[in-house]
Amino acid sequence: MQKFIIKGGIPLKGKVKISGSKNAALPCIAACLLTVEPCILKNVPDIEDVHTLLKILNALNVQTEFKDHTLKINAKNLKSNPINKNLVKQMRASILLLGPILSRFGNVRLPFPGGCVLGKRSIDTHLKALNCKISDNNEIISIKTKNLKTNKIIMSEISVTATENIIMASVLKKGTTEIRLAACEPHVQDLCGLLNKMGAKIKGIGSNNLEITGVKRLKGVTYSITPDYLEAGTYAIAASVTNGEIVIENVIINQLDSFWNALMETGVNVKTVGKNKIAIKASKKIKSIKQLRTAVYPSFPTDLQAPFAVLLTQAEGVSKIFETLFEGRLNYLFELEKMGAKLEILNPHEALIIGPRKLKGVSISSCDLRAGAAMVIAALAAEGETEISNISYIDRGYEKLEEKLKKLGAQIKRIK
Ligand code: EPU
């Protein structure tokens, strides 16, 4: 059980370089199981979720070597079971093994995945689209290729990992598969980019309609994972709320259009200063936002909702948050309240934040990965010292958070 101790009130200054995207790296690693040839993935973030996935794969005879953000992976000797239940339970993204193992073996049996508790987080979309069966006391998801729906799959809702699974299940399948209502997040696009480089035929990348023409085999390639736009957004908020001024490097600026719009609406100065570089300068007076509404890409990302709420605690007036995706993603507000934020939770999806309120350092806990990032941001903005527990959630998705923050001048330390 490790904790962060953060002394707040210091404006962040300097440059920060963004790592590879967690949500792109995980499906791309899974996609490497679709070829018997070795692959090299570059710009892979050194985070716990990646390590957990690699442990699951190693137990399935996949050879991996992960050093300096480069992952060499060879799935020639992949076996389909037994899949380590305890590891799968640690992370919801282990569901991404469904598509590739199914494609290699014609069937798959996967223990139910775990992960951050963000409300119901149903996997019905996966189950329906892939025609899965649930067995063994609701413990095992199983699928057979012969039961896969053919030709046209209309997703029951836009789901990121369900779209990724269907793509991976379809690229080596005979004939053409049309996926309608596909998710089009940058990480879904990155997975398609990798697969096409491996020889797959995916059309419509970046849209909600994908067309996949099955190919006989995929080849091993070298591919670089896209930068993490969610990490970039997190640092932009941290600078804005601490009255800081930073340059964020290695960010694909257009991936965050809705986020920059919202940030500028609060009065923060946002300026492109080079290819993949953006400068953030805090505003002395932060303005409230009538409604911050999360939705699927390219709308405001749910994963930046909690961090952004911290900025809104410092805004003049009343801001409304409308979290449309998850019903459990406002729980962190109780922790912000302990720090002195004034808010009103209207229902599991909506809350009002009344600002500005000085935040004070207290003991708080992170209730999931992005809530954890929000707690760190709140602590950076607070008066005095904040102790944050449950930081293993943060380590799952943010690479070297304290090192990067320290370089920007923050006073943060990790204790056991
Ligand atoms: N949902 C809706 N409406 C929608 C889309 C989704 O209600 O329009 C609901 C679904 O019913 C589901 C939930 O939202 O219960 C989750 O959606 P989705 O299936 O798209 O999520 P996911 O594929 O499990 C990925 C990311 C999450 C991110 C969501 C939403 C990965 C590995 N995970 O999860 O990332 O929050 O998409 O963008 O890609 C994180 O990085 O902290 C994280 C939780």
Tab-separated table of C-alpha atoms and ligand atoms in Angstrom:
chain	number	residue	atom	x	y	z
A	1	MET	CA	0.000	0.000	0.000
A	2	GLN	CA	1.791	3.117	-1.182
A	3	LYS	CA	0.696	6.701	-0.776
A	4	PHE	CA	1.498	10.068	-2.286
A	5	ILE	CA	2.262	12.999	-0.040
A	6	ILE	CA	1.847	16.274	-1.920
A	7	LYS	CA	2.559	19.781	-0.715
A	8	GLY	CA	0.259	22.030	-2.700
A	9	GLY	CA	0.228	25.612	-3.856
A	10	ILE	CA	3.250	25.484	-6.166
A	11	PRO	CA	2.639	26.655	-9.769
A	12	LEU	CA	3.789	24.009	-12.270
A	13	LYS	CA	6.415	25.341	-14.670
A	14	GLY	CA	8.454	23.780	-17.464
A	15	LYS	CA	8.054	21.030	-20.052
A	16	VAL	CA	6.486	17.623	-19.879
A	17	LYS	CA	6.753	14.844	-22.445
A	18	ILE	CA	3.721	12.656	-22.951
A	19	SER	CA	4.116	8.846	-22.976
A	20	GLY	CA	2.443	6.302	-25.211
A	21	SER	CA	-1.284	5.790	-24.770
A	22	LYS	CA	-2.432	3.112	-22.308
A	23	ASN	CA	-5.710	2.565	-24.112
A	24	ALA	CA	-3.905	2.158	-27.456
A	25	ALA	CA	-1.031	0.030	-26.139
A	26	LEU	CA	-3.313	-2.604	-24.573
A	27	PRO	CA	-5.292	-3.498	-27.745
A	28	CYS	CA	-2.146	-3.205	-29.888
A	29	ILE	CA	-0.361	-5.722	-27.653
A	30	ALA	CA	-3.400	-8.006	-27.912
A	31	ALA	CA	-3.353	-7.593	-31.718
A	32	CYS	CA	0.201	-8.980	-31.862
A	33	LEU	CA	-1.323	-12.355	-30.955
A	34	LEU	CA	-2.879	-12.402	-34.428
A	35	THR	CA	0.439	-13.197	-36.114
A	36	VAL	CA	2.958	-15.997	-35.640
A	37	GLU	CA	5.723	-13.571	-36.627
A	38	PRO	CA	7.532	-11.367	-34.085
A	39	CYS	CA	6.358	-7.765	-33.672
A	40	ILE	CA	8.033	-4.720	-32.175
A	41	LEU	CA	5.907	-2.055	-30.510
A	42	LYS	CA	7.579	1.256	-29.711
A	43	ASN	CA	6.485	4.060	-27.383
A	44	VAL	CA	4.756	1.550	-25.089
A	45	PRO	CA	4.031	3.188	-21.709
A	46	ASP	CA	5.758	1.629	-18.715
A	47	ILE	CA	2.623	1.271	-16.588
A	48	GLU	CA	1.089	-1.450	-14.423
A	49	ASP	CA	-1.698	-2.368	-16.869
A	50	VAL	CA	0.887	-3.171	-19.542
A	51	HIS	CA	2.872	-5.306	-17.071
A	52	THR	CA	-0.290	-7.168	-16.016
A	53	LEU	CA	-1.226	-7.904	-19.634
A	54	LEU	CA	2.306	-9.138	-20.371
A	55	LYS	CA	2.149	-11.470	-17.345
A	56	ILE	CA	-1.098	-12.965	-18.670
A	57	LEU	CA	0.503	-13.433	-22.097
A	58	ASN	CA	3.726	-14.930	-20.728
A	59	ALA	CA	1.652	-17.594	-18.973
A	60	LEU	CA	0.151	-18.385	-22.400
A	61	ASN	CA	3.623	-19.042	-23.881
A	62	VAL	CA	3.967	-15.613	-25.537
A	63	GLN	CA	7.570	-14.394	-25.504
A	64	THR	CA	7.988	-10.757	-24.527
A	65	GLU	CA	10.885	-8.430	-23.861
A	66	PHE	CA	9.973	-4.958	-22.615
A	67	LYS	CA	12.731	-2.391	-22.247
A	68	ASP	CA	12.939	1.383	-22.734
A	69	HIS	CA	9.359	1.587	-24.037
A	70	THR	CA	10.067	-0.998	-26.737
A	71	LEU	CA	8.187	-4.264	-26.570
A	72	LYS	CA	9.361	-7.259	-28.572
A	73	ILE	CA	6.575	-9.785	-28.709
A	74	ASN	CA	6.367	-13.203	-30.323
A	75	ALA	CA	3.116	-15.139	-30.106
A	76	LYS	CA	4.152	-18.072	-32.322
A	77	ASN	CA	3.694	-20.575	-29.491
A	78	LEU	CA	0.537	-18.981	-28.047
A	79	LYS	CA	-1.715	-21.410	-26.218
A	80	SER	CA	-5.338	-20.611	-25.516
A	81	ASN	CA	-5.494	-21.652	-21.870
A	82	PRO	CA	-5.413	-21.692	-18.954
A	83	ILE	CA	-5.835	-17.917	-18.748
A	84	ASN	CA	-4.775	-16.647	-15.304
A	85	LYS	CA	-8.014	-15.717	-13.557
A	86	ASN	CA	-6.412	-13.574	-10.847
A	87	LEU	CA	-4.554	-11.412	-13.348
A	88	VAL	CA	-7.577	-11.082	-15.636
A	89	LYS	CA	-9.588	-9.892	-12.631
A	90	GLN	CA	-7.125	-7.040	-12.076
A	91	MET	CA	-7.984	-5.242	-15.278
A	92	ARG	CA	-11.069	-4.784	-17.423
A	93	ALA	CA	-8.922	-4.464	-20.538
A	94	SER	CA	-8.080	-8.185	-20.328
A	95	ILE	CA	-11.337	-8.579	-22.223
A	96	LEU	CA	-9.259	-7.568	-25.252
A	97	LEU	CA	-7.905	-11.131	-25.366
A	98	LEU	CA	-11.273	-12.413	-26.593
A	99	GLY	CA	-10.894	-11.308	-30.228
A	100	PRO	CA	-7.335	-12.456	-30.945
A	101	ILE	CA	-7.487	-15.814	-29.107
A	102	LEU	CA	-10.778	-16.568	-30.827
A	103	SER	CA	-9.222	-15.736	-34.165
A	104	ARG	CA	-6.166	-17.967	-33.590
A	105	PHE	CA	-7.975	-21.006	-32.121
A	106	GLY	CA	-11.570	-20.816	-33.307
A	107	ASN	CA	-12.768	-20.681	-29.700
A	108	VAL	CA	-11.917	-18.932	-26.445
A	109	ARG	CA	-12.765	-19.247	-22.748
A	110	LEU	CA	-11.950	-16.137	-20.739
A	111	PRO	CA	-12.576	-15.546	-17.013
A	112	PHE	CA	-14.729	-12.463	-16.388
A	113	PRO	CA	-12.468	-9.374	-16.276
A	114	GLY	CA	-12.252	-6.960	-13.329
A	115	GLY	CA	-10.882	-3.416	-13.248
A	116	CYS	CA	-11.871	0.064	-12.068
A	117	VAL	CA	-15.314	0.221	-10.509
A	118	LEU	CA	-17.118	2.797	-12.624
A	119	GLY	CA	-20.676	1.726	-12.210
A	120	LYS	CA	-22.276	-1.162	-14.005
A	121	ARG	CA	-19.818	-1.132	-16.910
A	122	SER	CA	-21.700	-3.817	-18.644
A	123	ILE	CA	-19.945	-5.944	-21.217
A	124	ASP	CA	-23.235	-6.692	-22.932
A	125	THR	CA	-22.006	-4.931	-26.047
A	126	HIS	CA	-19.138	-7.451	-26.324
A	127	LEU	CA	-21.405	-10.362	-25.528
A	128	LYS	CA	-24.028	-9.407	-28.108
A	129	ALA	CA	-21.661	-8.438	-30.892
A	130	LEU	CA	-19.500	-11.543	-30.530
A	131	ASN	CA	-22.407	-13.851	-29.711
A	132	CYS	CA	-20.711	-15.022	-26.483
A	133	LYS	CA	-21.953	-17.539	-23.936
A	134	ILE	CA	-21.583	-17.134	-20.204
A	135	SER	CA	-20.993	-20.331	-18.266
A	136	ASP	CA	-19.562	-21.836	-15.062
A	137	ASN	CA	-21.649	-19.791	-12.663
A	138	ASN	CA	-21.233	-16.569	-14.621
A	139	GLU	CA	-17.447	-16.917	-14.325
A	140	ILE	CA	-16.424	-17.722	-17.904
A	141	ILE	CA	-17.084	-15.974	-21.217
A	142	SER	CA	-16.857	-18.369	-24.142
A	143	ILE	CA	-17.144	-17.924	-27.908
A	144	LYS	CA	-16.741	-20.084	-30.974
A	145	THR	CA	-15.870	-18.638	-34.385
A	146	LYS	CA	-18.551	-20.685	-36.059
A	147	ASN	CA	-21.122	-18.821	-33.953
A	148	LEU	CA	-19.838	-15.357	-34.950
A	149	LYS	CA	-22.338	-13.183	-36.742
A	150	THR	CA	-21.386	-12.614	-40.324
A	151	ASN	CA	-21.332	-9.663	-42.705
A	152	LYS	CA	-22.911	-6.853	-40.753
A	153	ILE	CA	-22.599	-6.150	-37.054
A	154	ILE	CA	-24.587	-3.269	-35.623
A	155	MET	CA	-23.199	-2.529	-32.177
A	156	SER	CA	-25.842	-2.110	-29.481
A	157	GLU	CA	-23.959	0.997	-28.345
A	158	ILE	CA	-20.679	2.681	-29.124
A	159	SER	CA	-18.138	0.792	-27.017
A	160	VAL	CA	-14.369	1.133	-27.300
A	161	THR	CA	-13.111	-2.306	-26.281
A	162	ALA	CA	-16.085	-4.103	-27.861
A	163	THR	CA	-15.259	-2.428	-31.193
A	164	GLU	CA	-11.606	-3.410	-30.766
A	165	ASN	CA	-12.554	-7.019	-30.058
A	166	ILE	CA	-14.758	-7.326	-33.123
A	167	ILE	CA	-12.050	-5.799	-35.289
A	168	MET	CA	-9.522	-8.345	-33.998
A	169	ALA	CA	-11.992	-11.210	-34.395
A	170	SER	CA	-12.748	-10.168	-38.003
A	171	VAL	CA	-9.427	-9.322	-39.664
A	172	LEU	CA	-8.565	-12.976	-40.377
A	173	LYS	CA	-12.153	-14.100	-40.991
A	174	LYS	CA	-13.228	-15.062	-44.514
A	175	GLY	CA	-15.349	-12.439	-46.284
A	176	THR	CA	-16.251	-8.892	-45.411
A	177	THR	CA	-17.435	-7.653	-42.022
A	178	GLU	CA	-19.162	-4.328	-41.673
A	179	ILE	CA	-19.164	-2.815	-38.168
A	180	ARG	CA	-21.724	-0.078	-37.694
A	181	LEU	CA	-21.798	2.197	-34.628
A	182	ALA	CA	-18.119	1.421	-34.127
A	183	ALA	CA	-16.174	3.506	-31.598
A	184	CYS	CA	-13.650	5.833	-33.252
A	185	GLU	CA	-11.455	6.978	-30.338
A	186	PRO	CA	-7.797	7.651	-31.243
A	187	HIS	CA	-6.855	4.336	-29.586
A	188	VAL	CA	-9.304	2.434	-31.819
A	189	GLN	CA	-7.752	4.201	-34.813
A	190	ASP	CA	-4.272	3.271	-33.593
A	191	LEU	CA	-5.223	-0.409	-33.370
A	192	CYS	CA	-6.552	-0.267	-36.953
A	193	GLY	CA	-3.350	1.458	-38.082
A	194	LEU	CA	-1.262	-1.358	-36.587
A	195	LEU	CA	-3.471	-4.079	-38.074
A	196	ASN	CA	-3.383	-2.531	-41.545
A	197	LYS	CA	0.405	-2.348	-41.315
A	198	MET	CA	0.342	-6.082	-40.454
A	199	GLY	CA	-1.599	-6.664	-43.691
A	200	ALA	CA	-5.226	-6.355	-42.586
A	201	LYS	CA	-7.764	-4.576	-44.778
A	202	ILE	CA	-9.740	-2.139	-42.633
A	203	LYS	CA	-11.541	0.800	-44.222
A	204	GLY	CA	-13.361	3.704	-42.587
A	205	ILE	CA	-10.793	4.258	-39.814
A	206	GLY	CA	-11.795	7.252	-37.682
A	207	SER	CA	-15.478	6.891	-38.533
A	208	ASN	CA	-18.329	4.959	-36.900
A	209	ASN	CA	-18.564	2.550	-39.837
A	210	LEU	CA	-15.749	0.123	-40.447
A	211	GLU	CA	-15.404	-2.323	-43.294
A	212	ILE	CA	-13.037	-5.228	-42.832
A	213	THR	CA	-12.083	-7.597	-45.616
A	214	GLY	CA	-10.604	-10.745	-44.123
A	215	VAL	CA	-7.054	-11.712	-45.115
A	216	LYS	CA	-5.348	-15.126	-44.824
A	217	ARG	CA	-2.478	-14.079	-42.581
A	218	LEU	CA	-0.944	-11.097	-40.844
A	219	LYS	CA	2.768	-10.358	-40.720
A	220	GLY	CA	5.054	-9.124	-37.947
A	221	VAL	CA	5.789	-5.372	-38.027
A	222	THR	CA	7.361	-2.533	-36.075
A	223	TYR	CA	4.826	0.069	-34.946
A	224	SER	CA	4.851	3.085	-32.657
A	225	ILE	CA	1.965	3.601	-30.201
A	226	THR	CA	0.168	6.966	-30.390
A	227	PRO	CA	0.814	9.432	-27.520
A	228	ASP	CA	-1.652	9.463	-24.626
A	229	TYR	CA	-4.076	12.350	-25.143
A	230	LEU	CA	-5.594	11.661	-21.726
A	231	GLU	CA	-2.224	12.074	-20.036
A	232	ALA	CA	-1.727	15.335	-21.967
A	233	GLY	CA	-5.117	16.617	-20.800
A	234	THR	CA	-4.279	15.688	-17.211
A	235	TYR	CA	-1.077	17.794	-17.223
A	236	ALA	CA	-2.866	20.684	-18.936
A	237	ILE	CA	-5.405	20.777	-16.094
A	238	ALA	CA	-2.700	20.428	-13.435
A	239	ALA	CA	-0.923	23.505	-14.834
A	240	SER	CA	-4.172	25.464	-15.161
A	241	VAL	CA	-5.274	24.862	-11.577
A	242	THR	CA	-1.883	25.643	-10.001
A	243	ASN	CA	-1.534	28.992	-11.779
A	244	GLY	CA	1.235	27.408	-13.796
A	245	GLU	CA	2.699	27.678	-17.256
A	246	ILE	CA	3.880	24.563	-19.068
A	247	VAL	CA	4.644	23.203	-22.517
A	248	ILE	CA	3.292	19.743	-23.283
A	249	GLU	CA	5.344	17.817	-25.816
A	250	ASN	CA	4.463	14.765	-27.882
A	251	VAL	CA	0.714	15.362	-27.971
A	252	ILE	CA	-1.447	14.995	-31.086
A	253	ILE	CA	-3.251	18.269	-30.568
A	254	ASN	CA	-6.328	17.565	-32.732
A	255	GLN	CA	-7.208	14.506	-30.635
A	256	LEU	CA	-8.244	16.868	-27.826
A	257	ASP	CA	-10.367	19.436	-29.696
A	258	SER	CA	-13.325	19.343	-27.285
A	259	PHE	CA	-11.028	19.362	-24.299
A	260	TRP	CA	-9.101	22.472	-25.468
A	261	ASN	CA	-12.444	24.196	-26.142
A	262	ALA	CA	-13.588	23.534	-22.576
A	263	LEU	CA	-10.234	24.579	-21.136
A	264	MET	CA	-10.283	27.849	-23.081
A	265	GLU	CA	-13.855	28.454	-21.941
A	266	THR	CA	-12.521	28.584	-18.362
A	267	GLY	CA	-10.121	31.322	-19.483
A	268	VAL	CA	-6.930	29.239	-19.688
A	269	ASN	CA	-4.550	30.266	-22.448
A	270	VAL	CA	-3.886	27.409	-24.868
A	271	LYS	CA	-1.441	27.864	-27.730
A	272	THR	CA	0.101	25.519	-30.264
A	273	VAL	CA	3.836	26.164	-30.195
A	274	GLY	CA	5.130	23.554	-32.616
A	275	LYS	CA	4.307	20.209	-34.144
A	276	ASN	CA	2.762	18.143	-31.345
A	277	LYS	CA	3.557	20.841	-28.763
A	278	ILE	CA	1.101	22.966	-26.864
A	279	ALA	CA	1.634	25.708	-24.298
A	280	ILE	CA	-0.731	26.106	-21.344
A	281	LYS	CA	-0.827	29.323	-19.350
A	282	ALA	CA	-3.169	29.557	-16.397
A	283	SER	CA	-5.577	32.419	-16.020
A	284	LYS	CA	-5.691	34.393	-12.753
A	285	LYS	CA	-9.465	34.210	-12.896
A	286	ILE	CA	-11.035	30.882	-13.835
A	287	LYS	CA	-14.528	31.011	-15.336
A	288	SER	CA	-17.244	28.450	-14.686
A	289	ILE	CA	-18.711	26.274	-17.426
A	290	LYS	CA	-22.447	26.022	-17.965
A	291	GLN	CA	-22.264	22.311	-18.705
A	292	LEU	CA	-19.331	19.945	-19.084
A	293	ARG	CA	-20.896	17.018	-20.911
A	294	THR	CA	-18.894	13.876	-21.543
A	295	ALA	CA	-19.633	11.645	-24.526
A	296	VAL	CA	-17.888	9.329	-26.954
A	297	TYR	CA	-15.108	10.669	-29.192
A	298	PRO	CA	-14.736	13.362	-30.482
A	299	SER	CA	-16.768	14.879	-27.622
A	300	PHE	CA	-15.289	15.666	-24.217
A	301	PRO	CA	-13.688	12.426	-22.907
A	302	THR	CA	-15.166	10.817	-19.802
A	303	ASP	CA	-11.623	9.980	-18.709
A	304	LEU	CA	-10.866	13.700	-18.234
A	305	GLN	CA	-14.115	14.530	-16.442
A	306	ALA	CA	-12.811	14.037	-12.876
A	307	PRO	CA	-9.539	15.943	-13.428
A	308	PHE	CA	-11.477	18.812	-15.069
A	309	ALA	CA	-13.886	19.008	-12.125
A	310	VAL	CA	-10.961	20.005	-9.917
A	311	LEU	CA	-10.365	23.039	-12.133
A	312	LEU	CA	-14.059	23.900	-11.846
A	313	THR	CA	-13.803	24.009	-8.024
A	314	GLN	CA	-11.598	27.065	-8.597
A	315	ALA	CA	-13.935	28.717	-11.124
A	316	GLU	CA	-16.071	31.733	-10.350
A	317	GLY	CA	-19.729	30.619	-10.361
A	318	VAL	CA	-21.645	27.392	-10.802
A	319	SER	CA	-20.526	24.700	-13.241
A	320	LYS	CA	-22.511	21.611	-14.130
A	321	ILE	CA	-21.004	18.221	-14.875
A	322	PHE	CA	-22.987	15.779	-16.952
A	323	GLU	CA	-21.271	12.381	-17.144
A	324	THR	CA	-23.224	10.539	-19.816
A	325	LEU	CA	-21.209	7.303	-19.987
A	326	PHE	CA	-20.672	5.952	-16.491
A	327	GLU	CA	-22.999	5.996	-13.535
A	328	GLY	CA	-20.162	5.490	-11.014
A	329	ARG	CA	-17.845	8.202	-12.138
A	330	LEU	CA	-18.785	10.985	-9.727
A	331	ASN	CA	-17.748	9.184	-6.526
A	332	TYR	CA	-14.497	11.158	-6.316
A	333	LEU	CA	-16.587	14.268	-5.565
A	334	PHE	CA	-16.942	13.076	-1.955
A	335	GLU	CA	-13.140	13.245	-1.640
A	336	LEU	CA	-13.086	16.759	-3.156
A	337	GLU	CA	-15.729	17.760	-0.628
A	338	LYS	CA	-13.410	16.647	2.188
A	339	MET	CA	-10.856	19.085	0.769
A	340	GLY	CA	-13.331	21.960	0.940
A	341	ALA	CA	-14.989	21.916	-2.488
A	342	LYS	CA	-18.606	23.028	-2.573
A	343	LEU	CA	-20.819	20.814	-4.649
A	344	GLU	CA	-24.166	19.247	-5.097
A	345	ILE	CA	-24.609	15.765	-6.551
A	346	LEU	CA	-27.911	15.819	-8.415
A	347	ASN	CA	-27.953	12.150	-9.472
A	348	PRO	CA	-25.375	9.475	-10.485
A	349	HIS	CA	-24.696	11.366	-13.733
A	350	GLU	CA	-24.935	15.052	-12.805
A	351	ALA	CA	-23.380	17.391	-10.269
A	352	LEU	CA	-23.016	21.095	-9.662
A	353	ILE	CA	-19.706	22.581	-8.610
A	354	ILE	CA	-19.875	25.921	-6.890
A	355	GLY	CA	-16.673	27.924	-6.924
A	356	PRO	CA	-14.262	29.242	-6.204
A	357	ARG	CA	-13.406	27.394	-2.999
A	358	LYS	CA	-9.929	27.099	-1.461
A	359	LEU	CA	-8.944	23.441	-1.254
A	360	LYS	CA	-7.145	22.244	1.874
A	361	GLY	CA	-4.729	19.354	2.288
A	362	VAL	CA	-6.328	16.339	4.022
A	363	SER	CA	-6.160	12.535	3.730
A	364	ILE	CA	-8.017	11.308	0.668
A	365	SER	CA	-8.203	8.197	-1.427
A	366	SER	CA	-8.298	7.546	-5.152
A	367	CYS	CA	-11.315	5.490	-6.148
A	368	ASP	CA	-10.242	4.689	-9.705
A	369	LEU	CA	-7.491	5.594	-12.165
A	370	ARG	CA	-8.833	8.935	-13.432
A	371	ALA	CA	-10.275	9.863	-10.026
A	372	GLY	CA	-6.762	9.229	-8.703
A	373	ALA	CA	-5.346	11.703	-11.209
A	374	ALA	CA	-8.005	14.186	-10.093
A	375	MET	CA	-6.934	13.740	-6.460
A	376	VAL	CA	-3.317	14.465	-7.391
A	377	ILE	CA	-4.391	17.630	-9.226
A	378	ALA	CA	-6.520	18.722	-6.263
A	379	ALA	CA	-3.582	18.138	-3.926
A	380	LEU	CA	-1.294	20.219	-6.162
A	381	ALA	CA	-3.805	23.070	-5.955
A	382	ALA	CA	-4.529	22.746	-2.230
A	383	GLU	CA	-3.143	24.654	0.694
A	384	GLY	CA	-0.930	22.445	2.871
A	385	GLU	CA	-0.190	18.753	2.645
A	386	THR	CA	-2.435	16.077	1.147
A	387	GLU	CA	-2.030	12.344	1.620
A	388	ILE	CA	-3.468	10.195	-1.183
A	389	SER	CA	-3.970	6.483	-0.623
A	390	ASN	CA	-4.840	3.723	-3.105
A	391	ILE	CA	-2.339	5.060	-5.625
A	392	SER	CA	-1.946	1.654	-7.284
A	393	TYR	CA	-4.887	2.786	-9.422
A	394	ILE	CA	-2.822	5.730	-10.667
A	395	ASP	CA	0.203	3.519	-11.416
A	396	ARG	CA	-1.997	1.427	-13.682
A	397	GLY	CA	-2.245	4.204	-16.243
A	398	TYR	CA	0.123	7.132	-15.632
A	399	GLU	CA	3.775	6.588	-16.370
A	400	LYS	CA	6.226	8.074	-13.840
A	401	LEU	CA	3.665	10.561	-12.589
A	402	GLU	CA	5.663	11.796	-9.625
A	403	GLU	CA	8.889	12.064	-11.632
A	404	LYS	CA	7.173	14.148	-14.317
A	405	LEU	CA	5.448	16.350	-11.737
A	406	LYS	CA	8.671	16.880	-9.787
A	407	LYS	CA	10.342	18.076	-12.987
A	408	LEU	CA	7.567	20.671	-13.231
A	409	GLY	CA	8.376	21.828	-9.691
A	410	ALA	CA	5.759	19.914	-7.696
A	411	GLN	CA	6.533	18.640	-4.211
A	412	ILE	CA	5.354	15.062	-4.328
A	413	LYS	CA	6.749	11.955	-2.680
A	414	ARG	CA	5.752	8.313	-2.571
A	415	ILE	CA	5.717	6.538	0.772
A	416	LYS	CA	5.098	2.916	1.716
B	1	EPU	N1	-21.636	3.554	-22.568
B	1	EPU	C1	-22.749	4.323	-22.607
B	1	EPU	N2	-22.966	5.109	-23.692
B	1	EPU	C2	-22.111	5.127	-24.740
B	1	EPU	C3	-20.958	4.338	-24.700
B	1	EPU	C4	-20.730	3.547	-23.573
B	1	EPU	O1	-23.527	4.300	-21.670
B	1	EPU	O2	-22.350	5.853	-25.698
B	1	EPU	C5	-21.412	2.728	-21.380
B	1	EPU	C6	-21.395	1.266	-21.719
B	1	EPU	O3	-22.643	0.693	-21.454
B	1	EPU	C7	-20.404	0.712	-20.785
B	1	EPU	C8	-19.550	1.873	-20.403
B	1	EPU	O4	-20.144	3.027	-20.889
B	1	EPU	O5	-21.003	0.234	-19.614
B	1	EPU	C9	-18.160	1.705	-20.896
B	1	EPU	O6	-18.047	2.040	-22.281
B	1	EPU	P1	-17.038	1.291	-23.208
B	1	EPU	O7	-17.510	-0.115	-23.403
B	1	EPU	O8	-16.757	2.129	-24.385
B	1	EPU	O9	-15.774	1.276	-22.261
B	1	EPU	P2	-14.590	0.288	-22.288
B	1	EPU	O10	-14.347	-0.166	-23.662
B	1	EPU	O11	-14.733	-0.709	-21.233
B	1	EPU	C10	-12.755	2.130	-22.686
B	1	EPU	C11	-11.535	2.623	-21.963
B	1	EPU	C12	-11.950	3.362	-20.702
B	1	EPU	C13	-12.838	4.538	-21.105
B	1	EPU	C14	-14.033	4.026	-21.931
B	1	EPU	C15	-14.879	5.158	-22.496
B	1	EPU	C16	-9.844	1.038	-22.580
B	1	EPU	C17	-8.941	-0.070	-22.180
B	1	EPU	N3	-10.681	1.494	-21.656
B	1	EPU	O12	-13.408	1.249	-21.803
B	1	EPU	O13	-10.786	3.862	-20.117
B	1	EPU	O14	-13.313	5.208	-19.970
B	1	EPU	O15	-13.567	3.248	-23.039
B	1	EPU	O16	-14.113	5.959	-23.347
B	1	EPU	O17	-9.759	1.513	-23.699
B	1	EPU	C18	-9.409	4.634	-18.372
B	1	EPU	O18	-8.497	4.729	-19.197
B	1	EPU	O19	-9.314	5.080	-17.201
B	1	EPU	C19	-10.643	3.966	-18.752
B	1	EPU	C20	-11.544	3.572	-17.863
